């Protein structure tokens, strides 16, 4: 049985922890306990967060531009 994944792009775009993941980082996924954990120490995460810059939007007009303006995290879904 494979793992289920959720839409994570909004969290990455606004600087959520997923935006701080780097190549080679260890990530624990445990579907039984509903755990997704980045196995990087807090000081390193703080360093990455301080250096992080939000990317410019790839699309600013048209359908994808509108999507970029209205999309939000699933945590805010009705």
CSV table of C-alpha atoms in Angstrom, one decimal:
chain,number,residue,atom,x,y,z
A,1,UNK,CA,0.0,0.0,0.0
A,2,UNK,CA,1.4,3.4,-1.0
A,3,UNK,CA,1.5,6.6,1.0
A,4,UNK,CA,-1.2,9.3,0.5
A,5,UNK,CA,0.1,12.8,-0.1
A,6,UNK,CA,-1.6,16.1,0.2
A,7,UNK,CA,-1.3,19.3,-1.7
A,8,UNK,CA,1.6,21.2,-0.1
A,9,UNK,CA,2.5,24.0,-2.5
A,10,UNK,CA,0.8,26.8,-0.6
A,11,UNK,CA,2.8,26.0,2.6
A,12,UNK,CA,6.0,25.9,0.6
A,13,UNK,CA,5.3,29.1,-1.2
A,14,UNK,CA,4.6,31.1,2.0
A,15,UNK,CA,7.6,29.7,3.9
A,16,UNK,CA,6.2,26.7,5.7
A,17,UNK,CA,8.7,24.1,7.0
A,18,UNK,CA,8.3,22.2,3.7
A,19,UNK,CA,10.0,25.1,1.9
A,20,UNK,CA,13.1,24.6,4.1
A,21,UNK,CA,13.7,21.0,3.0
A,22,UNK,CA,17.0,20.5,1.2
A,23,UNK,CA,18.4,17.6,-0.9
A,24,UNK,CA,19.5,14.8,1.3
A,25,UNK,CA,17.4,15.7,4.4
A,26,UNK,CA,15.9,12.8,6.3
A,27,UNK,CA,12.1,12.8,6.5
A,28,UNK,CA,10.1,10.3,8.6
A,29,UNK,CA,6.6,9.5,7.3
A,30,UNK,CA,4.4,7.2,9.4
A,31,UNK,CA,0.9,6.8,8.1
A,32,UNK,CA,-0.2,4.8,11.2
A,33,UNK,CA,0.5,7.7,13.5
A,34,UNK,CA,-0.2,10.5,11.0
A,35,UNK,CA,3.4,11.7,11.3
A,36,UNK,CA,5.5,13.7,8.8
A,37,UNK,CA,8.7,14.8,10.4
A,38,UNK,CA,11.7,16.7,9.1
A,39,UNK,CA,14.7,15.2,10.9
A,40,UNK,CA,16.8,18.3,11.0
A,41,UNK,CA,17.8,20.0,14.3
A,42,UNK,CA,16.0,23.2,15.3
A,43,UNK,CA,19.1,25.4,14.9
A,44,UNK,CA,19.5,24.4,11.3
A,45,UNK,CA,15.8,24.9,10.6
A,46,UNK,CA,16.1,28.4,12.2
A,47,UNK,CA,19.1,29.2,10.0
A,48,UNK,CA,17.3,28.1,6.9
A,49,UNK,CA,14.2,30.0,7.8
A,50,UNK,CA,16.2,33.2,8.3
A,51,UNK,CA,17.8,32.8,4.9
A,52,UNK,CA,14.6,31.9,3.1
A,53,UNK,CA,13.1,34.3,0.6
A,54,UNK,CA,9.6,33.9,-1.0
A,55,UNK,CA,9.9,33.3,-4.7
A,56,UNK,CA,8.3,35.6,-7.1
A,57,UNK,CA,5.0,34.3,-8.5
A,58,UNK,CA,5.5,32.4,-11.7
A,59,UNK,CA,2.1,33.5,-13.0
A,60,UNK,CA,0.5,36.9,-12.3
A,61,UNK,CA,-2.3,37.0,-15.0
A,62,UNK,CA,-4.8,34.6,-16.5
A,63,UNK,CA,-6.3,31.5,-14.9
A,64,UNK,CA,-3.0,30.5,-13.2
A,65,UNK,CA,-2.5,34.0,-11.8
A,66,UNK,CA,-6.0,33.9,-10.3
A,67,UNK,CA,-5.3,30.5,-8.8
A,68,UNK,CA,-2.1,31.8,-7.2
A,69,UNK,CA,-4.1,34.7,-5.6
A,70,UNK,CA,-6.9,32.6,-4.2
A,71,UNK,CA,-5.3,29.2,-3.3
A,72,UNK,CA,-4.8,28.6,0.4
A,73,UNK,CA,-3.8,25.9,2.8
A,74,UNK,CA,-6.1,22.9,3.4
A,75,UNK,CA,-6.1,23.8,7.1
A,76,UNK,CA,-8.3,26.8,6.1
A,77,UNK,CA,-10.8,24.8,4.0
A,78,UNK,CA,-14.4,24.9,5.1
